[in-house]
mmCIF file of C-alpha atoms and ligand atoms in Angstrom:
data_model
loop_
_atom_site.group_PDB
_atom_site.id
_atom_site.type_symbol
_atom_site.label_atom_id
_atom_site.label_comp_id
_atom_site.label_asym_id
_atom_site.label_seq_id
_atom_site.Cartn_x
_atom_site.Cartn_y
_atom_site.Cartn_z
ATOM 1 C CA MET A 9 1.432 13.264 -17.833
ATOM 2 C CA THR A 10 4.275 10.769 -17.233
ATOM 3 C CA ASP A 11 5.356 8.077 -19.485
ATOM 4 C CA SER A 12 6.195 5.400 -17.378
ATOM 5 C CA VAL A 13 4.428 4.492 -13.816
ATOM 6 C CA LYS A 14 6.001 3.340 -10.848
ATOM 7 C CA ILE A 15 3.686 0.719 -8.851
ATOM 8 C CA VAL A 16 4.083 -0.131 -5.300
ATOM 9 C CA GLU A 17 2.447 -3.530 -4.417
ATOM 10 C CA VAL A 18 0.660 -3.507 -1.474
ATOM 11 C CA GLY A 19 -0.884 -6.643 -1.438
ATOM 12 C CA PRO A 20 1.390 -8.634 1.184
ATOM 13 C CA ARG A 21 1.407 -5.846 3.913
ATOM 14 C CA ASP A 22 -2.368 -3.501 3.351
ATOM 15 C CA GLY A 23 -4.029 -7.363 1.626
ATOM 16 C CA LEU A 24 -3.128 -9.933 4.143
ATOM 17 C CA GLN A 25 -2.981 -7.577 7.706
ATOM 18 C CA ASN A 26 -6.878 -7.210 7.354
ATOM 19 C CA GLU A 27 -7.486 -11.075 6.365
ATOM 20 C CA LYS A 28 -9.556 -12.794 9.175
ATOM 21 C CA SER A 29 -7.669 -15.715 10.002
ATOM 22 C CA VAL A 30 -4.181 -15.692 9.539
ATOM 23 C CA VAL A 31 -2.376 -16.649 6.499
ATOM 24 C CA SER A 32 0.374 -18.931 6.895
ATOM 25 C CA THR A 33 4.038 -17.990 6.655
ATOM 26 C CA GLU A 34 4.543 -19.759 3.429
ATOM 27 C CA VAL A 35 1.639 -18.643 1.139
ATOM 28 C CA LYS A 36 2.853 -15.024 2.149
ATOM 29 C CA ILE A 37 6.575 -15.839 1.013
ATOM 30 C CA GLU A 38 5.318 -17.701 -2.025
ATOM 31 C CA LEU A 39 2.771 -14.550 -2.688
ATOM 32 C CA ILE A 40 5.836 -12.283 -2.045
ATOM 33 C CA ASN A 41 8.195 -14.111 -4.405
ATOM 34 C CA ARG A 42 5.880 -14.293 -7.498
ATOM 35 C CA LEU A 43 5.261 -11.021 -6.948
ATOM 36 C CA SER A 44 8.782 -10.274 -7.445
ATOM 37 C CA ALA A 45 9.338 -12.707 -10.210
ATOM 38 C CA ALA A 46 6.711 -11.317 -12.352
ATOM 39 C CA GLY A 47 8.447 -7.741 -12.129
ATOM 40 C CA LEU A 48 6.706 -5.770 -9.366
ATOM 41 C CA ALA A 49 9.992 -3.971 -8.439
ATOM 42 C CA ASN A 50 8.578 -2.514 -5.295
ATOM 43 C CA ILE A 51 6.696 -4.333 -2.852
ATOM 44 C CA GLU A 52 5.339 -3.728 0.656
ATOM 45 C CA ALA A 53 6.235 -6.880 2.203
ATOM 46 C CA THR A 54 4.892 -6.561 5.978
ATOM 47 C CA SER A 55 4.686 -4.593 8.873
ATOM 48 C CA PHE A 56 6.731 -4.646 12.073
ATOM 49 C CA VAL A 57 3.473 -3.421 14.393
ATOM 50 C CA SER A 58 2.557 -4.902 17.593
ATOM 51 C CA PRO A 59 1.358 -8.235 17.213
ATOM 52 C CA LYS A 60 -1.106 -7.848 19.679
ATOM 53 C CA TRP A 61 -2.864 -5.110 17.233
ATOM 54 C CA VAL A 62 -2.271 -6.861 14.070
ATOM 55 C CA PRO A 63 -1.851 -10.638 14.754
ATOM 56 C CA GLN A 64 -2.159 -11.053 11.182
ATOM 57 C CA LEU A 65 1.601 -10.007 10.361
ATOM 58 C CA ALA A 66 2.971 -11.412 13.751
ATOM 59 C CA ASP A 67 5.708 -13.164 11.370
ATOM 60 C CA ALA A 68 7.207 -10.411 9.818
ATOM 61 C CA ALA A 69 11.135 -11.194 10.640
ATOM 62 C CA GLU A 70 10.310 -14.942 9.218
ATOM 63 C CA VAL A 71 9.156 -13.552 6.195
ATOM 64 C CA MET A 72 11.640 -11.000 5.820
ATOM 65 C CA GLU A 73 14.397 -13.755 6.380
ATOM 66 C CA ARG A 74 12.926 -16.463 4.333
ATOM 67 C CA ILE A 75 11.935 -14.507 1.304
ATOM 68 C CA THR A 76 14.007 -14.543 -1.917
ATOM 69 C CA ARG A 77 15.568 -11.521 -2.555
ATOM 70 C CA ARG A 78 15.738 -10.230 -6.184
ATOM 71 C CA PRO A 79 18.294 -7.584 -7.174
ATOM 72 C CA GLY A 80 16.711 -4.419 -7.841
ATOM 73 C CA VAL A 81 13.546 -5.179 -5.900
ATOM 74 C CA THR A 82 12.779 -2.398 -3.179
ATOM 75 C CA TYR A 83 11.194 -4.606 -0.188
ATOM 76 C CA SER A 84 9.464 -1.940 2.082
ATOM 77 C CA VAL A 85 7.931 -2.617 5.502
ATOM 78 C CA LEU A 86 5.719 -0.513 8.276
ATOM 79 C CA ALA A 87 6.779 0.560 11.207
ATOM 80 C CA PRO A 88 5.105 2.716 13.552
ATOM 81 C CA ASN A 89 8.036 3.487 15.979
ATOM 82 C CA LEU A 90 11.338 2.993 16.900
ATOM 83 C CA GLN A 91 11.069 -0.518 17.885
ATOM 84 C CA GLY A 92 9.500 -1.708 14.782
ATOM 85 C CA ALA A 93 12.175 0.409 13.075
ATOM 86 C CA LYS A 94 15.133 -1.564 14.718
ATOM 87 C CA ASN A 95 13.254 -4.534 13.957
ATOM 88 C CA ALA A 96 12.761 -3.615 10.291
ATOM 89 C CA LEU A 97 16.645 -2.427 10.113
ATOM 90 C CA ALA A 98 17.280 -5.600 11.663
ATOM 91 C CA ALA A 99 15.878 -7.707 8.567
ATOM 92 C CA LYS A 100 17.129 -5.724 5.779
ATOM 93 C CA ALA A 101 14.383 -3.747 4.866
ATOM 94 C CA ASP A 102 15.128 -1.647 2.040
ATOM 95 C CA GLU A 103 12.685 0.844 3.024
ATOM 96 C CA VAL A 104 10.983 1.785 6.498
ATOM 97 C CA VAL A 105 7.591 3.335 6.061
ATOM 98 C CA ILE A 106 6.099 5.560 8.722
ATOM 99 C CA PHE A 107 2.938 5.964 9.194
ATOM 100 C CA THR A 108 0.410 8.912 10.544
ATOM 101 C CA ALA A 109 -2.893 10.776 9.698
ATOM 102 C CA ALA A 110 -4.387 13.697 8.357
ATOM 103 C CA SER A 111 -7.073 12.888 11.140
ATOM 104 C CA GLU A 112 -6.944 13.062 15.027
ATOM 105 C CA THR A 113 -9.161 10.102 15.668
ATOM 106 C CA PHE A 114 -8.055 8.153 12.794
ATOM 107 C CA CYS A 115 -4.748 8.262 14.451
ATOM 108 C CA LEU A 116 -5.822 7.407 17.929
ATOM 109 C CA LYS A 117 -7.234 4.305 16.820
ATOM 110 C CA ASN A 118 -4.905 2.939 14.336
ATOM 111 C CA ILE A 119 -1.721 3.825 16.442
ATOM 112 C CA ASN A 120 -2.743 4.796 19.836
ATOM 113 C CA CYS A 121 -1.419 8.287 19.603
ATOM 114 C CA THR A 122 -1.815 12.286 18.694
ATOM 115 C CA ILE A 123 -0.702 13.208 15.135
ATOM 116 C CA ASP A 124 2.099 15.198 16.881
ATOM 117 C CA GLN A 125 3.089 12.067 19.412
ATOM 118 C CA SER A 126 3.181 10.556 15.887
ATOM 119 C CA PHE A 127 6.006 13.072 14.923
ATOM 120 C CA ASP A 128 7.593 12.897 18.178
ATOM 121 C CA ARG A 129 7.886 8.867 17.673
ATOM 122 C CA TYR A 130 9.300 9.147 14.002
ATOM 123 C CA ALA A 131 11.847 11.495 14.792
ATOM 124 C CA ALA A 132 13.690 9.026 16.447
ATOM 125 C CA VAL A 133 13.081 6.448 13.493
ATOM 126 C CA ALA A 134 14.084 9.034 10.786
ATOM 127 C CA ASP A 135 17.327 9.616 12.261
ATOM 128 C CA ALA A 136 17.656 5.678 13.004
ATOM 129 C CA VAL A 137 16.920 4.946 9.223
ATOM 130 C CA LYS A 138 18.718 7.325 7.647
ATOM 131 C CA ALA A 139 21.667 6.487 9.629
ATOM 132 C CA ASN A 140 21.051 2.957 8.055
ATOM 133 C CA GLY A 141 21.351 4.302 4.586
ATOM 134 C CA VAL A 142 17.745 2.880 4.443
ATOM 135 C CA ARG A 143 15.138 4.860 2.367
ATOM 136 C CA LEU A 144 11.946 6.492 4.671
ATOM 137 C CA ARG A 145 8.383 6.582 2.930
ATOM 138 C CA GLY A 146 5.814 8.309 4.796
ATOM 139 C CA SER A 147 1.740 7.689 4.886
ATOM 140 C CA ILE A 148 -0.780 9.834 5.515
ATOM 141 C CA SER A 149 -4.009 8.332 5.786
ATOM 142 C CA CYS A 150 -7.295 10.205 5.330
ATOM 143 C CA SER A 151 -5.820 11.953 2.828
ATOM 144 C CA PHE A 152 -9.355 12.317 1.437
ATOM 145 C CA GLY A 153 -11.651 11.734 4.116
ATOM 146 C CA CYS A 154 -11.956 9.646 7.460
ATOM 147 C CA PRO A 155 -14.117 7.463 9.076
ATOM 148 C CA PHE A 156 -14.640 8.934 12.446
ATOM 149 C CA GLU A 157 -14.254 12.919 11.567
ATOM 150 C CA GLY A 158 -15.779 12.622 7.784
ATOM 151 C CA ASP A 159 -14.348 15.114 5.499
ATOM 152 C CA VAL A 160 -10.553 16.210 6.193
ATOM 153 C CA PRO A 161 -9.570 19.779 5.531
ATOM 154 C CA ILE A 162 -6.919 19.507 2.736
ATOM 155 C CA SER A 163 -4.949 22.044 4.992
ATOM 156 C CA SER A 164 -4.683 18.964 7.746
ATOM 157 C CA VAL A 165 -3.027 16.886 4.725
ATOM 158 C CA ILE A 166 -0.647 19.506 3.851
ATOM 159 C CA ASN A 167 0.515 19.994 7.337
ATOM 160 C CA VAL A 168 1.539 16.801 7.665
ATOM 161 C CA VAL A 169 3.233 16.367 4.194
ATOM 162 C CA ARG A 170 5.375 19.488 5.518
ATOM 163 C CA ARG A 171 6.210 17.505 8.449
ATOM 164 C CA LEU A 172 7.041 14.404 6.858
ATOM 165 C CA ARG A 173 9.288 16.618 4.503
ATOM 166 C CA ALA A 174 10.899 17.681 7.237
ATOM 167 C CA LEU A 175 11.898 14.467 8.476
ATOM 168 C CA GLY A 176 13.453 14.153 5.226
ATOM 169 C CA CYS A 177 11.198 11.377 3.864
ATOM 170 C CA ASP A 178 12.203 10.205 0.473
ATOM 171 C CA GLU A 179 8.566 9.574 -0.565
ATOM 172 C CA ILE A 180 5.112 10.476 0.640
ATOM 173 C CA ASP A 181 1.987 8.679 -0.135
ATOM 174 C CA LEU A 182 -1.345 10.446 -0.023
ATOM 175 C CA ALA A 183 -3.813 7.701 1.111
ATOM 176 C CA ASP A 184 -7.417 7.393 0.339
ATOM 177 C CA THR A 185 -8.006 5.123 3.579
ATOM 178 C CA ILE A 186 -11.860 4.430 2.741
ATOM 179 C CA GLY A 187 -11.962 4.788 -0.365
ATOM 180 C CA VAL A 188 -13.792 8.223 -0.618
ATOM 181 C CA GLY A 189 -11.832 10.255 -2.952
ATOM 182 C CA THR A 190 -13.208 11.855 -5.858
ATOM 183 C CA VAL A 191 -11.759 13.374 -9.006
ATOM 184 C CA LYS A 192 -12.626 16.629 -7.459
ATOM 185 C CA ARG A 193 -10.877 16.337 -4.602
ATOM 186 C CA VAL A 194 -7.760 14.691 -6.488
ATOM 187 C CA ARG A 195 -7.381 17.869 -8.331
ATOM 188 C CA ALA A 196 -7.436 19.992 -5.206
ATOM 189 C CA LEU A 197 -5.141 17.666 -3.294
ATOM 190 C CA VAL A 198 -2.104 16.461 -5.714
ATOM 191 C CA PRO A 199 -1.080 20.234 -6.938
ATOM 192 C CA ALA A 200 -1.347 21.417 -3.046
ATOM 193 C CA ALA A 201 0.777 18.941 -1.878
ATOM 194 C CA SER A 202 3.039 18.978 -5.158
ATOM 195 C CA GLY A 203 3.448 22.398 -4.173
ATOM 196 C CA GLU A 204 5.138 21.288 -0.758
ATOM 197 C CA PHE A 205 6.823 17.850 -1.783
ATOM 198 C CA PRO A 206 8.355 17.245 -5.272
ATOM 199 C CA ILE A 207 5.543 15.641 -7.542
ATOM 200 C CA GLU A 208 7.611 12.896 -8.425
ATOM 201 C CA ARG A 209 7.988 11.500 -4.948
ATOM 202 C CA LEU A 210 4.223 11.412 -4.300
ATOM 203 C CA ALA A 211 2.097 8.665 -4.610
ATOM 204 C CA GLY A 212 -1.116 7.739 -4.664
ATOM 205 C CA HIS A 213 -2.411 4.799 -2.248
ATOM 206 C CA TYR A 214 -6.463 4.467 -3.124
ATOM 207 C CA HIS A 215 -8.407 1.689 -1.187
ATOM 208 C CA ASP A 216 -11.480 1.431 -3.572
ATOM 209 C CA THR A 217 -14.217 0.770 -1.399
ATOM 210 C CA TYR A 218 -16.514 3.543 -3.343
ATOM 211 C CA GLY A 219 -15.460 2.419 -6.735
ATOM 212 C CA GLN A 220 -13.527 5.580 -7.401
ATOM 213 C CA ALA A 221 -9.857 4.130 -7.656
ATOM 214 C CA LEU A 222 -9.290 4.407 -10.797
ATOM 215 C CA ALA A 223 -11.003 7.477 -11.629
ATOM 216 C CA ASN A 224 -9.117 9.051 -9.221
ATOM 217 C CA ILE A 225 -5.918 7.426 -10.540
ATOM 218 C CA LEU A 226 -6.356 8.511 -14.219
ATOM 219 C CA ALA A 227 -7.063 12.176 -12.740
ATOM 220 C CA SER A 228 -3.661 11.959 -10.520
ATOM 221 C CA LEU A 229 -1.765 11.330 -13.470
ATOM 222 C CA GLU A 230 -3.624 14.277 -15.188
ATOM 223 C CA ALA A 231 -2.206 16.352 -12.433
ATOM 224 C CA GLY A 232 1.473 15.041 -12.722
ATOM 225 C CA LEU A 233 1.416 11.679 -10.274
ATOM 226 C CA SER A 234 3.466 8.882 -11.586
ATOM 227 C CA THR A 235 3.493 6.511 -8.331
ATOM 228 C CA PHE A 236 0.405 4.367 -7.327
ATOM 229 C CA HIS A 237 0.235 1.486 -4.858
ATOM 230 C CA SER A 238 -1.944 -1.248 -5.717
ATOM 231 C CA SER A 239 -2.867 -4.824 -4.152
ATOM 232 C CA VAL A 240 -2.814 -7.898 -6.235
ATOM 233 C CA ALA A 241 -6.439 -9.283 -6.482
ATOM 234 C CA GLY A 242 -7.747 -6.494 -4.518
ATOM 235 C CA LEU A 243 -6.758 -7.258 -1.364
ATOM 236 C CA GLY A 244 -6.785 -5.702 1.768
ATOM 237 C CA GLY A 245 -8.474 -2.874 4.464
ATOM 238 C CA CYS A 246 -7.467 -1.498 7.384
ATOM 239 C CA PRO A 247 -8.299 -3.099 10.786
ATOM 240 C CA TYR A 248 -8.570 0.084 12.220
ATOM 241 C CA ALA A 249 -11.006 1.328 9.682
ATOM 242 C CA PRO A 250 -14.323 0.222 9.595
ATOM 243 C CA GLY A 251 -15.594 -0.812 6.304
ATOM 244 C CA ALA A 252 -12.284 0.249 4.327
ATOM 245 C CA THR A 253 -11.965 -2.528 1.639
ATOM 246 C CA GLY A 254 -9.201 -3.395 -0.729
ATOM 247 C CA ASN A 255 -6.813 -1.228 -2.715
ATOM 248 C CA VAL A 256 -7.063 -0.925 -6.108
ATOM 249 C CA ALA A 257 -6.125 -4.515 -8.058
ATOM 250 C CA THR A 258 -2.715 -4.122 -9.324
ATOM 251 C CA GLU A 259 -4.812 -6.164 -12.101
ATOM 252 C CA ASP A 260 -6.928 -3.296 -12.792
ATOM 253 C CA LEU A 261 -4.369 -0.532 -12.589
ATOM 254 C CA LEU A 262 -2.404 -2.365 -15.152
ATOM 255 C CA TYR A 263 -4.665 -2.403 -17.303
ATOM 256 C CA LEU A 264 -5.381 1.141 -17.401
ATOM 257 C CA LEU A 265 -1.875 1.853 -17.388
ATOM 258 C CA HIS A 266 -1.500 -0.564 -20.716
ATOM 259 C CA GLY A 267 -4.804 1.086 -22.206
ATOM 260 C CA LEU A 268 -2.915 4.621 -21.713
ATOM 261 C CA SER A 269 0.268 3.218 -23.437
ATOM 262 C CA LEU A 270 2.161 3.774 -20.293
ATOM 263 C CA ARG A 271 5.473 1.722 -19.401
ATOM 264 C CA THR A 272 4.910 -0.433 -16.538
ATOM 265 C CA ASP A 273 7.578 -3.430 -17.455
ATOM 266 C CA ILE A 274 5.058 -5.920 -16.052
ATOM 267 C CA LYS A 275 2.778 -8.410 -17.836
ATOM 268 C CA LEU A 276 -0.586 -8.258 -17.131
ATOM 269 C CA GLU A 277 -1.210 -12.369 -17.517
ATOM 270 C CA ASP A 278 1.604 -12.952 -14.995
ATOM 271 C CA VAL A 279 0.124 -10.711 -11.849
ATOM 272 C CA VAL A 280 -3.600 -12.190 -13.197
ATOM 273 C CA THR A 281 -2.280 -15.724 -12.541
ATOM 274 C CA ILE A 282 -0.955 -14.513 -8.751
ATOM 275 C CA GLY A 283 -4.050 -13.017 -8.049
ATOM 276 C CA ASP A 284 -5.560 -16.353 -8.865
ATOM 277 C CA PHE A 285 -2.887 -17.956 -6.747
ATOM 278 C CA ILE A 286 -4.044 -15.657 -3.854
ATOM 279 C CA SER A 287 -7.558 -15.804 -4.131
ATOM 280 C CA ASN A 288 -7.980 -19.635 -4.128
ATOM 281 C CA ALA A 289 -4.986 -19.705 -1.215
ATOM 282 C CA ILE A 290 -6.776 -17.663 1.017
ATOM 283 C CA HIS A 291 -10.444 -18.571 0.455
ATOM 284 C CA ARG A 292 -11.918 -15.469 -0.552
ATOM 285 C CA PRO A 293 -13.425 -14.042 -3.943
ATOM 286 C CA ASN A 294 -11.013 -12.265 -6.621
ATOM 287 C CA PHE A 295 -11.957 -8.247 -6.457
ATOM 288 C CA SER A 296 -9.898 -7.591 -9.648
ATOM 289 C CA LYS A 297 -12.320 -7.168 -12.237
ATOM 290 C CA ALA A 298 -9.494 -7.323 -15.252
ATOM 291 C CA GLY A 299 -8.074 -10.301 -13.156
ATOM 292 C CA SER A 300 -11.693 -11.940 -13.064
ATOM 293 C CA ALA A 301 -12.240 -11.018 -16.878
ATOM 294 C CA PHE A 302 -8.777 -12.622 -18.115
ATOM 295 C CA LEU A 303 -9.633 -15.358 -16.015
ATOM 296 C CA ALA A 304 -13.028 -15.935 -17.375
ATOM 297 C CA LYS A 305 -11.865 -15.592 -21.029
ATOM 298 C CA THR A 306 -8.753 -18.250 -20.517
ATOM 299 C CA ARG A 307 -11.001 -21.016 -18.742
ATOM 300 C CA SER A 308 -13.620 -20.438 -21.567
ATOM 301 C CA ALA A 309 -11.309 -20.850 -24.021
ATOM 302 C CA ASN A 310 -9.916 -24.213 -22.474
ATOM 303 C CA THR A 311 -12.944 -25.648 -21.879
ATOM 304 C CA PRO A 312 -14.003 -28.342 -24.544
ATOM 305 C CA GLU A 313 -16.457 -26.914 -27.292
ATOM 306 C CA SER A 314 -19.181 -30.171 -26.075
ATOM 307 C CA CYS A 315 -18.986 -28.489 -22.842
ATOM 308 C CA ARG A 316 -19.185 -24.802 -23.279
HETATM 309 P P1 HMG B 427 0.480 0.602 22.396
HETATM 310 O O1 HMG B 427 -0.140 -0.445 22.714
HETATM 311 O O2 HMG B 427 0.527 2.110 22.697
HETATM 312 O O3 HMG B 427 2.062 0.641 22.474
HETATM 313 O O4 HMG B 427 0.555 0.620 20.722
HETATM 314 P P2 HMG B 427 3.238 0.349 23.583
HETATM 315 O O5 HMG B 427 4.077 1.365 22.956
HETATM 316 O O6 HMG B 427 2.278 0.996 25.131
HETATM 317 O O7 HMG B 427 3.662 -1.110 24.229
HETATM 318 C C1 HMG B 427 2.795 -1.838 24.131
HETATM 319 C C2 HMG B 427 3.257 -3.307 23.616
HETATM 320 O O8 HMG B 427 3.234 -3.591 22.600
HETATM 321 C C3 HMG B 427 4.880 -3.593 24.200
HETATM 322 O O9 HMG B 427 4.467 -4.938 24.854
HETATM 323 C C4 HMG B 427 5.593 -3.576 23.426
HETATM 324 O O10 HMG B 427 7.116 -4.027 23.496
HETATM 325 C C5 HMG B 427 4.688 -3.989 22.182
HETATM 326 P P3 HMG B 427 4.196 -5.636 26.210
HETATM 327 O O11 HMG B 427 5.170 -4.929 26.951
HETATM 328 O O12 HMG B 427 2.956 -5.204 26.356
HETATM 329 O O13 HMG B 427 4.274 -7.082 26.153
HETATM 330 N N1 HMG B 427 4.985 -3.179 20.830
HETATM 331 C C6 HMG B 427 5.581 -3.681 19.856
HETATM 332 N N2 HMG B 427 5.621 -4.738 19.205
HETATM 333 C C7 HMG B 427 6.622 -5.288 17.993
HETATM 334 N N3 HMG B 427 6.473 -4.265 17.262
HETATM 335 C C8 HMG B 427 6.285 -3.151 17.276
HETATM 336 C C9 HMG B 427 5.616 -2.699 18.931
HETATM 337 N N4 HMG B 427 5.754 -1.622 19.665
HETATM 338 C C10 HMG B 427 4.648 -1.678 20.784
HETATM 339 N N5 HMG B 427 6.682 -1.885 16.805
HETATM 340 C C11 HMG B 427 1.492 0.680 18.471
HETATM 341 C C12 HMG B 427 1.019 1.546 20.222
HETATM 342 C C13 HMG B 427 1.995 1.672 17.610
HETATM 343 C C14 HMG B 427 2.436 -0.139 18.731
HETATM 344 C C15 HMG B 427 0.264 -0.074 17.953
HETATM 345 O O14 HMG B 427 -0.995 1.029 18.040
HETATM 346 C C16 HMG B 427 0.325 -0.497 16.806
HETATM 347 O O15 HMG B 427 1.037 -1.128 16.568
HETATM 348 N N6 HMG B 427 -0.356 -0.252 15.673
HETATM 349 C C17 HMG B 427 -0.057 -0.816 14.217
HETATM 350 C C18 HMG B 427 -1.854 -0.597 13.517
HETATM 351 C C19 HMG B 427 -1.527 -1.229 12.275
HETATM 352 O O16 HMG B 427 -0.651 -1.804 11.511
HETATM 353 N N7 HMG B 427 -2.296 -0.491 11.389
HETATM 354 C C20 HMG B 427 -2.414 -0.877 9.889
HETATM 355 C C21 HMG B 427 -1.711 -0.221 9.167
HETATM 356 S S1 HMG B 427 -1.871 1.309 8.586
HETATM 357 C C22 HMG B 427 -2.719 1.473 7.272
HETATM 358 O O17 HMG B 427 -3.034 0.276 6.873
HETATM 359 C C23 HMG B 427 -2.975 2.211 6.589
HETATM 360 C C24 HMG B 427 -1.919 2.491 5.296
HETATM 361 O O18 HMG B 427 -2.227 1.672 4.381
HETATM 362 C C25 HMG B 427 -2.368 3.644 4.439
HETATM 363 C C26 HMG B 427 -3.994 4.221 3.919
HETATM 364 O O19 HMG B 427 -4.582 2.898 3.845
HETATM 365 O O20 HMG B 427 -4.156 5.094 5.109
HETATM 366 C C27 HMG B 427 -0.509 2.557 5.855
HETATM 367 MG MG1 MG B 428 -4.321 1.518 2.560
#
């Protein structure tokens, strides 16, 4: 097992893209700035997608322009086509994320094209991103199952891994879009994927819909993975994946990792405070178990004895 783990905080993008009401640009900027100040060195900030498809992130350019860029922090953004990639490069993103799927139906519903067509689009994106010396990451939705097709063969995921590798991706995400993955699937998929792409450049992106994310992360660590995506307060979901809930909460991930004595250079307490901030700001429950437990303990310690 690795002794240090890379965390990619996806709350500002994967989290806020899924909120019913549009979150203000001010709140998005404050969230990103608080996360970078807490030591999160990889932050998925927003998406340069069609505002008709995802109105929640229509302010992508403004968010990128107004955040405080901390040295050493990688601010990544999603781009579904060349138009998005050009906007991402103009916004000085440090990393552009192209996203496709291991399931045809999901690909169509999410980006309105087949998997083959997505690779036709992404060839030009990869060229533009690489020509600008910017990192390229590829995300594979439905690597563990599809909301429309159900089981997805591992061979379909591996096929997409190979195609993303051929485009020159620096990193590839195995995404459990709807949180249906199991430890058994992780134990089969991670070794198969790492046979095709260096394991230190593979990432686990686990939604926690069925409560399996932490178990799957532990299994992934045991299989040699060392990069994981998470979202503060467990924000998130995918607007084009019915029933998908948030990513594993960053607070819960940190509690697991620190309990295993793995290094993250991030203080859990700081992230708990950010989880409390964003949950209050957007009027939703805090879905982090560790965050909620920590906050309850702190509040009870601050309650005068006569009121307990
Ligand atoms: P389309 O309608 O087929 O696009 O959508 P089009 O090329 O026909 O263009 C239609 C209109 O959209 C045009 O404007 C374009 O200019 C505009 P009009 O002439 O009608 O005024 N347009 C754009 N505007 C801004 N930025 C762009 C852009 N592209 C076109 N980049 C498209 C195709 C891919 C654009 C659309 O389907 C789309 O934006 N999809 C994004 C969906 C999305 O963001 N899903 C969530 C993120 S993925 C995710 O959450 C999964 C992940 O977390 C991993 C996991 O958990 O699985 C990553
Ligand atoms: Mg996701």
